[in-house]
């Protein structure tokens, strides 16, 4: 059995390979737990870490085509989540398990960006500005209203007002990721996405959850600003509570989200026609 120092050293080696990228969210949480060095959890981490390191090995290993990469990452994520669900000693508030799916998409979207060689980055479980207030008091300032998002595909830029520069992030794709999605969560998300779309109207906003926890027949979110709601395991939470085994993550849904991220990046690289060109088609927006 490896010591905490040995496990930490191995994780640090994987993190050191992330040139120009932030530490993935679950990797950060795992490092936090390892650094606690709790003796009662050492045996558990000797089971979890090899399974997690196998995912990171895929990320940093020999390049394969994108479809094979996604399939391997999803399979590795499923195996890791199965192992954790049988042995999870952490309370929900610690966000240990809930950071696994965001990390899965973090690796997939990072790979897509790398293939396009574009000046974008993936931000996971961090604040994103969804509204700006321009205030001329105090010699001019910008006040940001932020929302913590599980995953976003973004571009860094700078806003200037009265000679003061503000670091600013423009999202082109945003994702809210849940374990169990209920109607109260959706109501809160609806309000946030409405604000975000006013500031960033072209930003795609997806809600992703492992399981659903509401009566789908009584709700319809097609009229909201949410672009799509994905239930990755095609299951309801109540079925799992009754003892039904969890489905595997639906790879077709992951492939679809990867395709939409890819299309979004391609659209960013296109030159928008001016009004004179649009007039020829009779459509100006």
Short mmCIF file of C-alpha atoms in Angstrom, two decimals:
data_model
loop_
_atom_site.label_atom_id
_atom_site.label_comp_id
_atom_site.label_asym_id
_atom_site.label_seq_id
_atom_site.Cartn_x
_atom_site.Cartn_y
_atom_site.Cartn_z
CA UNK A 1 0.00 0.00 0.00
CA UNK A 2 1.36 3.42 -1.00
CA UNK A 3 1.78 6.24 1.49
CA UNK A 4 0.08 9.62 1.15
CA UNK A 5 3.39 11.16 0.10
CA UNK A 6 3.73 8.66 -2.75
CA UNK A 7 0.17 9.27 -3.97
CA UNK A 8 0.59 13.05 -3.78
CA UNK A 9 3.87 12.88 -5.70
CA UNK A 10 2.26 10.87 -8.47
CA UNK A 11 -0.65 13.32 -8.76
CA UNK A 12 1.76 16.26 -8.81
CA UNK A 13 3.55 14.69 -11.79
CA UNK A 14 0.30 14.63 -13.76
CA UNK A 15 -0.53 18.21 -12.76
CA UNK A 16 2.93 19.35 -13.89
CA UNK A 17 2.06 18.22 -17.43
CA UNK A 18 -0.82 20.71 -17.66
CA UNK A 19 1.09 23.44 -19.45
CA UNK A 20 -1.02 26.56 -19.90
CA UNK A 21 -4.08 24.95 -18.32
CA UNK A 22 -5.63 25.06 -14.87
CA UNK A 23 -5.79 22.04 -12.58
CA UNK A 24 -8.91 19.97 -13.37
CA UNK A 25 -11.63 20.26 -10.70
CA UNK A 26 -11.68 16.73 -9.35
CA UNK A 27 -7.91 16.52 -9.39
CA UNK A 28 -7.85 19.63 -7.22
CA UNK A 29 -10.36 18.10 -4.80
CA UNK A 30 -8.44 14.83 -4.71
CA UNK A 31 -5.20 16.65 -3.87
CA UNK A 32 -7.00 18.51 -1.08
CA UNK A 33 -8.19 15.24 0.44
CA UNK A 34 -4.79 13.56 0.08
CA UNK A 35 -3.10 16.44 1.85
CA UNK A 36 -5.29 15.84 4.90
CA UNK A 37 -3.43 12.53 5.32
CA UNK A 38 -6.30 10.90 7.25
CA UNK A 39 -5.17 7.41 8.21
CA UNK A 40 -8.70 5.95 8.04
CA UNK A 41 -8.95 6.87 4.33
CA UNK A 42 -5.51 5.71 3.13
CA UNK A 43 -6.79 2.30 2.03
CA UNK A 44 -9.61 3.95 0.09
CA UNK A 45 -7.24 6.30 -1.74
CA UNK A 46 -5.03 3.35 -2.66
CA UNK A 47 -8.08 2.01 -4.53
CA UNK A 48 -9.27 5.33 -5.98
CA UNK A 49 -6.00 6.88 -7.10
CA UNK A 50 -4.92 4.19 -9.59
CA UNK A 51 -8.34 4.42 -11.22
CA UNK A 52 -8.12 8.24 -11.35
CA UNK A 53 -4.53 8.16 -12.59
CA UNK A 54 -5.68 5.91 -15.45
CA UNK A 55 -7.91 8.77 -16.66
CA UNK A 56 -5.06 11.27 -16.43
CA UNK A 57 -2.82 8.82 -18.31
CA UNK A 58 -5.33 8.88 -21.18
CA UNK A 59 -5.27 12.70 -21.16
CA UNK A 60 -1.47 12.95 -21.24
CA UNK A 61 -0.75 9.78 -23.21
CA UNK A 62 -0.33 9.15 -26.90
CA UNK A 63 -2.75 11.19 -29.00
CA UNK A 64 -5.66 9.25 -30.49
CA UNK A 65 -8.53 10.57 -32.60
CA UNK A 66 -11.13 12.61 -30.73
CA UNK A 67 -13.86 9.94 -30.75
CA UNK A 68 -11.56 7.31 -29.22
CA UNK A 69 -10.34 9.87 -26.69
CA UNK A 70 -13.89 10.73 -25.60
CA UNK A 71 -14.89 7.07 -25.38
CA UNK A 72 -11.85 6.26 -23.22
CA UNK A 73 -12.43 9.24 -20.92
CA UNK A 74 -16.12 8.36 -20.44
CA UNK A 75 -15.32 4.70 -19.73
CA UNK A 76 -12.62 5.71 -17.24
CA UNK A 77 -14.98 8.17 -15.56
CA UNK A 78 -17.68 5.51 -15.22
CA UNK A 79 -15.23 3.05 -13.64
CA UNK A 80 -13.98 5.68 -11.21
CA UNK A 81 -17.51 6.74 -10.22
CA UNK A 82 -18.54 3.11 -9.67
CA UNK A 83 -15.59 2.59 -7.36
CA UNK A 84 -16.27 5.79 -5.45
CA UNK A 85 -20.02 5.16 -5.06
CA UNK A 86 -19.25 1.87 -3.31
CA UNK A 87 -16.76 3.50 -0.91
CA UNK A 88 -17.63 7.23 -0.65
CA UNK A 89 -17.03 8.52 2.91
CA UNK A 90 -17.30 12.21 1.99
CA UNK A 91 -20.33 14.38 2.69
CA UNK A 92 -22.14 15.95 -0.24
CA UNK A 93 -21.07 19.45 0.79
CA UNK A 94 -17.43 18.63 0.11
CA UNK A 95 -18.11 18.53 -3.65
CA UNK A 96 -15.81 15.54 -4.02
CA UNK A 97 -18.05 13.33 -6.15
CA UNK A 98 -19.85 16.23 -7.85
CA UNK A 99 -16.60 17.44 -9.44
CA UNK A 100 -16.07 14.21 -11.43
CA UNK A 101 -18.43 14.90 -14.36
CA UNK A 102 -17.19 18.52 -14.70
CA UNK A 103 -13.66 17.12 -14.94
CA UNK A 104 -14.72 14.66 -17.64
CA UNK A 105 -15.98 17.53 -19.79
CA UNK A 106 -12.97 19.64 -18.80
CA UNK A 107 -10.63 17.11 -20.43
CA UNK A 108 -12.84 16.66 -23.50
CA UNK A 109 -13.28 20.38 -24.18
CA UNK A 110 -9.59 21.09 -23.54
CA UNK A 111 -8.71 18.49 -26.16
CA UNK A 112 -11.12 20.10 -28.66
CA UNK A 113 -9.53 23.51 -28.10
CA UNK A 114 -6.07 22.04 -28.62
CA UNK A 115 -7.12 20.55 -31.93
CA UNK A 116 -8.40 23.91 -33.18
CA UNK A 117 -5.36 25.90 -31.92
CA UNK A 118 -7.59 28.76 -30.79
CA UNK A 119 -7.12 31.30 -28.02
CA UNK A 120 -9.81 29.87 -25.75
CA UNK A 121 -9.70 28.06 -22.43
CA UNK A 122 -11.91 25.82 -20.31
CA UNK A 123 -12.94 27.12 -16.90
CA UNK A 124 -14.30 24.65 -14.35
CA UNK A 125 -16.26 25.36 -11.16
CA UNK A 126 -15.34 29.04 -11.12
CA UNK A 127 -17.04 32.45 -11.29
CA UNK A 128 -18.22 33.85 -14.58
CA UNK A 129 -19.57 37.40 -15.10
CA UNK A 130 -23.20 37.28 -16.20
CA UNK A 131 -24.01 41.00 -15.89
CA UNK A 132 -22.05 44.27 -16.01
CA UNK A 133 -22.96 47.60 -14.44
CA UNK A 134 -21.18 50.68 -15.77
CA UNK A 135 -20.91 53.31 -13.05
CA UNK A 136 -19.46 56.81 -13.52
CA UNK A 137 -18.99 57.44 -9.79
CA UNK A 138 -15.51 57.04 -8.32
CA UNK A 139 -14.06 58.31 -11.63
CA UNK A 140 -15.71 55.46 -13.55
CA UNK A 141 -15.86 51.77 -12.75
CA UNK A 142 -17.36 48.48 -13.89
CA UNK A 143 -19.20 46.28 -11.39
CA UNK A 144 -19.59 42.62 -12.28
CA UNK A 145 -22.33 40.27 -11.13
CA UNK A 146 -20.82 36.79 -11.11
CA UNK A 147 -22.23 33.28 -11.13
CA UNK A 148 -20.31 30.13 -10.27
CA UNK A 149 -20.55 27.77 -13.24
CA UNK A 150 -19.47 24.16 -13.39
CA UNK A 151 -17.91 24.43 -16.83
CA UNK A 152 -17.50 27.10 -19.46
CA UNK A 153 -15.63 27.54 -22.72
CA UNK A 154 -14.27 31.08 -22.63
CA UNK A 155 -12.06 33.77 -24.10
CA UNK A 156 -10.09 36.21 -21.96
CA UNK A 157 -10.19 39.88 -22.86
CA UNK A 158 -9.90 43.33 -21.25
CA UNK A 159 -12.56 46.00 -20.70
CA UNK A 160 -11.48 49.61 -20.28
CA UNK A 161 -13.37 52.46 -18.65
CA UNK A 162 -11.89 55.88 -17.89
CA UNK A 163 -8.36 54.58 -18.23
CA UNK A 164 -8.90 51.58 -15.95
CA UNK A 165 -8.55 48.05 -17.32
CA UNK A 166 -10.62 45.13 -16.09
CA UNK A 167 -9.88 41.48 -16.84
CA UNK A 168 -12.99 40.10 -18.49
CA UNK A 169 -14.12 36.66 -19.61
CA UNK A 170 -16.49 36.07 -22.53
CA UNK A 171 -18.21 32.66 -22.43
CA UNK A 172 -19.15 30.98 -25.70
CA UNK A 173 -20.52 27.81 -24.09
CA UNK A 174 -21.61 27.31 -20.47
CA UNK A 175 -22.71 24.22 -18.56
CA UNK A 176 -24.49 23.71 -15.26
CA UNK A 177 -23.72 20.17 -14.08
CA UNK A 178 -25.73 18.39 -11.38
CA UNK A 179 -25.88 14.92 -9.85
CA UNK A 180 -29.65 14.95 -9.33
CA UNK A 181 -31.61 17.65 -11.15
CA UNK A 182 -34.86 18.80 -9.51
CA UNK A 183 -37.39 21.51 -10.37
CA UNK A 184 -36.07 23.97 -7.76
CA UNK A 185 -32.60 23.78 -9.28
CA UNK A 186 -34.06 24.37 -12.73
CA UNK A 187 -36.00 27.41 -11.53
CA UNK A 188 -32.79 28.96 -10.20
CA UNK A 189 -30.90 28.08 -13.36
CA UNK A 190 -33.58 29.70 -15.52
CA UNK A 191 -33.07 33.03 -13.76
CA UNK A 192 -29.29 32.86 -14.14
CA UNK A 193 -29.33 31.88 -17.80
CA UNK A 194 -31.76 34.72 -18.59
CA UNK A 195 -29.27 37.22 -17.15
CA UNK A 196 -26.32 35.60 -18.90
CA UNK A 197 -28.03 35.56 -22.30
CA UNK A 198 -28.79 39.28 -22.05
CA UNK A 199 -25.06 39.97 -21.73
CA UNK A 200 -23.83 37.13 -23.97
CA UNK A 201 -26.71 36.33 -26.37
CA UNK A 202 -24.69 33.93 -28.52
CA UNK A 203 -23.45 31.84 -25.58
CA UNK A 204 -24.84 28.30 -25.54
CA UNK A 205 -26.14 27.23 -22.12
CA UNK A 206 -26.59 23.55 -21.31
CA UNK A 207 -27.86 21.87 -18.15
CA UNK A 208 -26.31 18.44 -17.58
CA UNK A 209 -27.21 15.98 -14.84
CA UNK A 210 -26.58 12.32 -14.10
CA UNK A 211 -30.17 11.73 -12.98
CA UNK A 212 -33.47 13.61 -13.07
CA UNK A 213 -35.43 14.24 -9.88
CA UNK A 214 -38.65 15.80 -11.15
CA UNK A 215 -41.81 14.81 -12.99
CA UNK A 216 -40.87 15.46 -16.60
CA UNK A 217 -44.48 15.23 -17.84
CA UNK A 218 -45.50 18.24 -15.73
CA UNK A 219 -42.72 20.56 -16.87
CA UNK A 220 -41.65 22.05 -20.18
CA UNK A 221 -38.47 24.08 -20.45
CA UNK A 222 -38.51 24.52 -24.20
CA UNK A 223 -39.56 28.16 -23.78
CA UNK A 224 -36.66 29.03 -21.44
CA UNK A 225 -33.24 30.36 -22.44
CA UNK A 226 -31.66 26.98 -21.65
CA UNK A 227 -30.44 25.51 -24.95
CA UNK A 228 -30.78 21.89 -23.84
CA UNK A 229 -31.14 19.71 -20.73
CA UNK A 230 -29.19 16.43 -20.75
CA UNK A 231 -29.71 13.51 -18.36
CA UNK A 232 -26.52 11.50 -18.87
CA UNK A 233 -27.75 8.22 -17.41
CA UNK A 234 -31.30 8.41 -18.87
CA UNK A 235 -32.68 7.63 -15.41
CA UNK A 236 -34.67 9.07 -12.55
CA UNK A 237 -33.27 9.34 -9.06
CA UNK A 238 -36.28 7.53 -7.56
CA UNK A 239 -35.43 4.41 -9.56
CA UNK A 240 -31.93 4.33 -8.09
CA UNK A 241 -33.39 4.71 -4.61
CA UNK A 242 -35.54 1.65 -5.29
CA UNK A 243 -32.42 -0.38 -5.95
CA UNK A 244 -32.20 -0.19 -9.74
CA UNK A 245 -28.60 -0.24 -10.94
CA UNK A 246 -27.27 2.96 -12.46
CA UNK A 247 -27.01 3.06 -16.23
CA UNK A 248 -23.65 3.80 -17.80
CA UNK A 249 -23.07 7.37 -18.94
CA UNK A 250 -24.74 7.79 -22.33
CA UNK A 251 -21.80 8.31 -24.68
CA UNK A 252 -24.06 9.56 -27.47
CA UNK A 253 -25.00 12.55 -25.31
CA UNK A 254 -21.35 13.25 -24.50
CA UNK A 255 -20.49 13.03 -28.20
CA UNK A 256 -23.31 15.47 -28.96
CA UNK A 257 -22.02 18.00 -26.44
CA UNK A 258 -18.51 17.62 -27.86
CA UNK A 259 -19.88 18.19 -31.36
CA UNK A 260 -21.68 21.35 -30.25
CA UNK A 261 -18.49 22.65 -28.62
CA UNK A 262 -16.62 21.87 -31.84
CA UNK A 263 -19.25 23.65 -33.98
CA UNK A 264 -19.18 26.66 -31.65
CA UNK A 265 -15.42 27.03 -32.07
CA UNK A 266 -15.73 26.67 -35.85
CA UNK A 267 -18.42 29.38 -35.94
CA UNK A 268 -16.16 31.73 -33.99
CA UNK A 269 -13.55 31.44 -36.73
CA UNK A 270 -15.97 32.49 -39.44
CA UNK A 271 -16.13 36.10 -40.63
CA UNK A 272 -19.58 37.59 -40.11
CA UNK A 273 -21.00 39.28 -43.20
CA UNK A 274 -21.65 43.02 -43.01
CA UNK A 275 -25.11 44.54 -43.39
CA UNK A 276 -24.60 45.12 -47.11
CA UNK A 277 -24.02 41.39 -47.64
CA UNK A 278 -26.94 40.47 -45.37
CA UNK A 279 -29.21 42.80 -47.35
CA UNK A 280 -28.73 40.56 -50.41
CA UNK A 281 -30.41 37.74 -48.53
CA UNK A 282 -33.01 40.06 -47.00
CA UNK A 283 -32.15 38.92 -43.44
CA UNK A 284 -30.19 41.37 -41.31
CA UNK A 285 -29.59 39.53 -38.01
#
